[in-house]
């Protein structure tokens, strides 16, 4: 049997609260431009708001004016969404705690994830959101996934627990060496 080959995330749709609190969070807090809206075509009593998360793809939110934000913890058990992670630059990451604090949004503070740094907080409806900032830039012609795959192989060969800075540096060096032309070799 042949695969159905994915070519990336098309969009993610979330059930939100009312229209204005949705815009205030997704555009106002996370800086995602509010691109367009239309009715939810499966339920015309709901709105369907579209936001650009920064890569030209879409995050969409179903809204209804009779729903109010309840910052409660949503179910994260098996089969449910645990969290959504959004990429941010290092400079944005370094400002995140202060900017969330200004808006009185509780957060985890920075978390060291070896190959990236993370901050966690909840949207107005209780869904866990992560801001993630890679600690590296991939070499020209490679992706973050290419570097992480190579770093994983290096980590496993070394018997280390998780990908860390040394694995990333060695992975980048190996990828560049594979691609670079040099008369000295």
CSV table of C-alpha atoms in Angstrom, one decimal:
chain,number,residue,atom,x,y,z
A,1,UNK,CA,0.0,0.0,0.0
A,2,UNK,CA,1.3,3.4,-0.9
A,3,UNK,CA,1.6,6.4,1.5
A,4,UNK,CA,-0.4,9.6,1.4
A,5,UNK,CA,2.6,11.9,1.4
A,6,UNK,CA,2.4,15.0,3.6
A,7,UNK,CA,4.0,18.2,2.4
A,8,UNK,CA,3.7,20.2,5.5
A,9,UNK,CA,1.0,21.5,7.8
A,10,UNK,CA,-1.8,23.2,5.9
A,11,UNK,CA,-3.6,24.8,8.8
A,12,UNK,CA,-4.6,24.1,12.4
A,13,UNK,CA,-8.2,25.0,13.6
A,14,UNK,CA,-9.0,25.7,17.2
A,15,UNK,CA,-12.3,26.1,18.9
A,16,UNK,CA,-12.1,29.6,20.6
A,17,UNK,CA,-14.4,31.8,22.5
A,18,UNK,CA,-15.9,35.1,21.1
A,19,UNK,CA,-14.5,37.0,18.1
A,20,UNK,CA,-12.9,39.9,20.0
A,21,UNK,CA,-11.1,37.9,22.6
A,22,UNK,CA,-9.8,35.7,19.8
A,23,UNK,CA,-8.5,38.6,17.8
A,24,UNK,CA,-7.0,40.2,21.0
A,25,UNK,CA,-5.0,37.0,21.7
A,26,UNK,CA,-3.9,35.7,18.3
A,27,UNK,CA,-3.1,39.1,16.8
A,28,UNK,CA,-2.7,41.2,19.9
A,29,UNK,CA,-0.6,38.9,22.0
A,30,UNK,CA,1.0,36.6,19.4
A,31,UNK,CA,1.3,39.1,16.6
A,32,UNK,CA,-0.4,36.9,14.0
A,33,UNK,CA,-2.1,39.1,11.4
A,34,UNK,CA,-5.8,38.6,11.2
A,35,UNK,CA,-6.1,37.7,7.5
A,36,UNK,CA,-9.8,37.1,6.8
A,37,UNK,CA,-13.0,35.7,8.3
A,38,UNK,CA,-16.1,33.9,7.1
A,39,UNK,CA,-18.8,31.8,8.7
A,40,UNK,CA,-17.9,28.3,9.8
A,41,UNK,CA,-19.2,26.5,6.7
A,42,UNK,CA,-20.3,23.5,8.8
A,43,UNK,CA,-22.0,25.6,11.4
A,44,UNK,CA,-23.0,29.1,10.2
A,45,UNK,CA,-23.7,30.2,13.8
A,46,UNK,CA,-20.0,30.2,14.4
A,47,UNK,CA,-17.4,32.6,12.9
A,48,UNK,CA,-14.2,31.3,11.3
A,49,UNK,CA,-11.2,33.6,11.8
A,50,UNK,CA,-7.9,33.1,9.9
A,51,UNK,CA,-4.5,34.2,11.2
A,52,UNK,CA,-1.0,34.0,9.7
A,53,UNK,CA,1.4,32.5,12.2
A,54,UNK,CA,4.4,33.9,10.2
A,55,UNK,CA,5.1,31.3,7.6
A,56,UNK,CA,2.2,32.0,5.2
A,57,UNK,CA,0.2,29.1,6.5
A,58,UNK,CA,-2.9,29.4,8.6
A,59,UNK,CA,-4.1,29.1,12.2
A,60,UNK,CA,-7.9,29.3,12.2
A,61,UNK,CA,-10.3,29.7,15.1
A,62,UNK,CA,-14.0,29.0,15.4
A,63,UNK,CA,-15.7,31.6,17.4
A,64,UNK,CA,-19.2,32.2,18.9
A,65,UNK,CA,-20.4,35.3,20.7
A,66,UNK,CA,-22.1,33.2,23.4
A,67,UNK,CA,-18.7,31.7,24.4
A,68,UNK,CA,-16.5,33.5,26.9
A,69,UNK,CA,-12.8,32.8,27.5
A,70,UNK,CA,-12.3,30.4,30.5
A,71,UNK,CA,-8.6,30.1,31.2
A,72,UNK,CA,-9.0,26.5,32.4
A,73,UNK,CA,-6.6,23.7,31.7
A,74,UNK,CA,-7.9,21.8,28.7
A,75,UNK,CA,-7.7,18.0,28.5
A,76,UNK,CA,-4.2,16.9,27.5
A,77,UNK,CA,-4.7,13.2,27.9
A,78,UNK,CA,-4.2,10.6,25.2
A,79,UNK,CA,-5.7,11.5,21.9
A,80,UNK,CA,-6.0,15.2,22.7
A,81,UNK,CA,-3.8,18.2,21.8
A,82,UNK,CA,-1.0,18.7,24.4
A,83,UNK,CA,0.2,22.1,23.1
A,84,UNK,CA,0.9,24.3,20.1
A,85,UNK,CA,4.4,25.6,19.6
A,86,UNK,CA,5.3,28.7,17.6
A,87,UNK,CA,8.7,29.6,16.4
A,88,UNK,CA,10.1,33.0,17.6
A,89,UNK,CA,13.4,34.7,17.0
A,90,UNK,CA,16.0,34.8,19.8
A,91,UNK,CA,15.3,38.6,20.3
A,92,UNK,CA,11.6,38.0,20.6
A,93,UNK,CA,12.1,35.1,22.9
A,94,UNK,CA,14.3,37.3,25.2
A,95,UNK,CA,11.4,39.8,25.4
A,96,UNK,CA,8.6,37.2,25.9
A,97,UNK,CA,8.5,36.9,29.7
A,98,UNK,CA,8.3,40.7,30.2
A,99,UNK,CA,5.7,41.2,27.4
A,100,UNK,CA,3.6,38.4,28.9
A,101,UNK,CA,3.9,39.9,32.3
A,102,UNK,CA,2.8,43.3,31.0
A,103,UNK,CA,-0.4,41.5,29.9
A,104,UNK,CA,-0.7,39.6,33.2
A,105,UNK,CA,-0.4,36.3,31.4
A,106,UNK,CA,1.2,33.7,33.7
A,107,UNK,CA,4.0,31.7,32.1
A,108,UNK,CA,6.6,29.1,32.8
A,109,UNK,CA,9.6,31.4,32.3
A,110,UNK,CA,12.4,30.1,30.0
A,111,UNK,CA,13.0,26.4,29.8
A,112,UNK,CA,16.2,24.8,28.5
A,113,UNK,CA,15.4,22.2,25.9
A,114,UNK,CA,18.9,21.5,24.7
A,115,UNK,CA,18.5,22.4,21.1
A,116,UNK,CA,16.0,25.2,21.8
A,117,UNK,CA,14.5,27.4,24.5
A,118,UNK,CA,10.8,27.4,25.4
A,119,UNK,CA,8.3,29.4,27.3
A,120,UNK,CA,4.8,28.0,28.0
A,121,UNK,CA,1.5,29.8,28.8
A,122,UNK,CA,-2.2,29.3,28.2
A,123,UNK,CA,-4.5,31.0,25.6
A,124,UNK,CA,-7.7,32.6,26.9
A,125,UNK,CA,-9.5,29.2,26.6
A,126,UNK,CA,-6.9,27.2,28.5
A,127,UNK,CA,-4.9,25.7,25.6
A,128,UNK,CA,-1.2,25.4,26.3
A,129,UNK,CA,1.0,27.5,24.0
A,130,UNK,CA,4.7,27.3,23.6
A,131,UNK,CA,7.1,29.9,22.2
A,132,UNK,CA,10.1,28.1,20.9
A,133,UNK,CA,13.4,29.5,19.8
A,134,UNK,CA,16.1,27.4,18.1
A,135,UNK,CA,19.6,27.8,19.4
A,136,UNK,CA,21.1,27.5,15.9
A,137,UNK,CA,20.6,28.4,12.3
A,138,UNK,CA,21.0,25.6,9.8
A,139,UNK,CA,23.8,26.0,7.2
A,140,UNK,CA,22.7,27.3,3.8
A,141,UNK,CA,20.8,24.7,1.9
A,142,UNK,CA,19.8,22.7,5.0
A,143,UNK,CA,16.7,22.9,7.3
A,144,UNK,CA,16.4,22.7,11.1
A,145,UNK,CA,15.2,19.2,10.6
A,146,UNK,CA,18.4,18.2,8.7
A,147,UNK,CA,20.5,19.5,11.6
A,148,UNK,CA,18.4,17.9,14.3
A,149,UNK,CA,18.4,14.5,12.5
A,150,UNK,CA,22.2,14.6,12.2
A,151,UNK,CA,22.5,15.8,15.8
A,152,UNK,CA,20.3,12.9,16.9
A,153,UNK,CA,22.6,10.4,15.2
A,154,UNK,CA,25.7,12.0,16.9
A,155,UNK,CA,23.9,12.0,20.3
A,156,UNK,CA,22.9,8.3,20.0
A,157,UNK,CA,26.4,7.3,19.0
A,158,UNK,CA,27.8,9.2,22.0
A,159,UNK,CA,25.3,7.6,24.4
A,160,UNK,CA,23.9,11.0,25.5
A,161,UNK,CA,20.4,11.5,26.9
A,162,UNK,CA,19.3,14.4,24.7
A,163,UNK,CA,20.4,16.7,21.9
A,164,UNK,CA,22.5,19.6,23.3
A,165,UNK,CA,24.8,22.3,22.0
A,166,UNK,CA,27.8,20.1,21.3
A,167,UNK,CA,25.6,17.7,19.1
A,168,UNK,CA,24.3,20.7,17.2
A,169,UNK,CA,27.8,22.1,16.6
A,170,UNK,CA,29.1,18.8,15.4
A,171,UNK,CA,26.0,18.2,13.2
A,172,UNK,CA,26.4,21.6,11.5
A,173,UNK,CA,30.1,20.9,11.0
A,174,UNK,CA,29.4,17.5,9.4
A,175,UNK,CA,26.7,18.9,7.1
A,176,UNK,CA,28.9,21.7,5.9
A,177,UNK,CA,31.8,19.3,5.3
A,178,UNK,CA,29.6,17.0,3.2
A,179,UNK,CA,28.6,19.9,1.0
A,180,UNK,CA,31.7,22.1,0.9
A,181,UNK,CA,34.1,22.0,-2.0
A,182,UNK,CA,37.8,22.2,-1.0
A,183,UNK,CA,41.0,21.7,-2.8
A,184,UNK,CA,42.7,20.6,0.4
A,185,UNK,CA,40.8,17.4,0.7
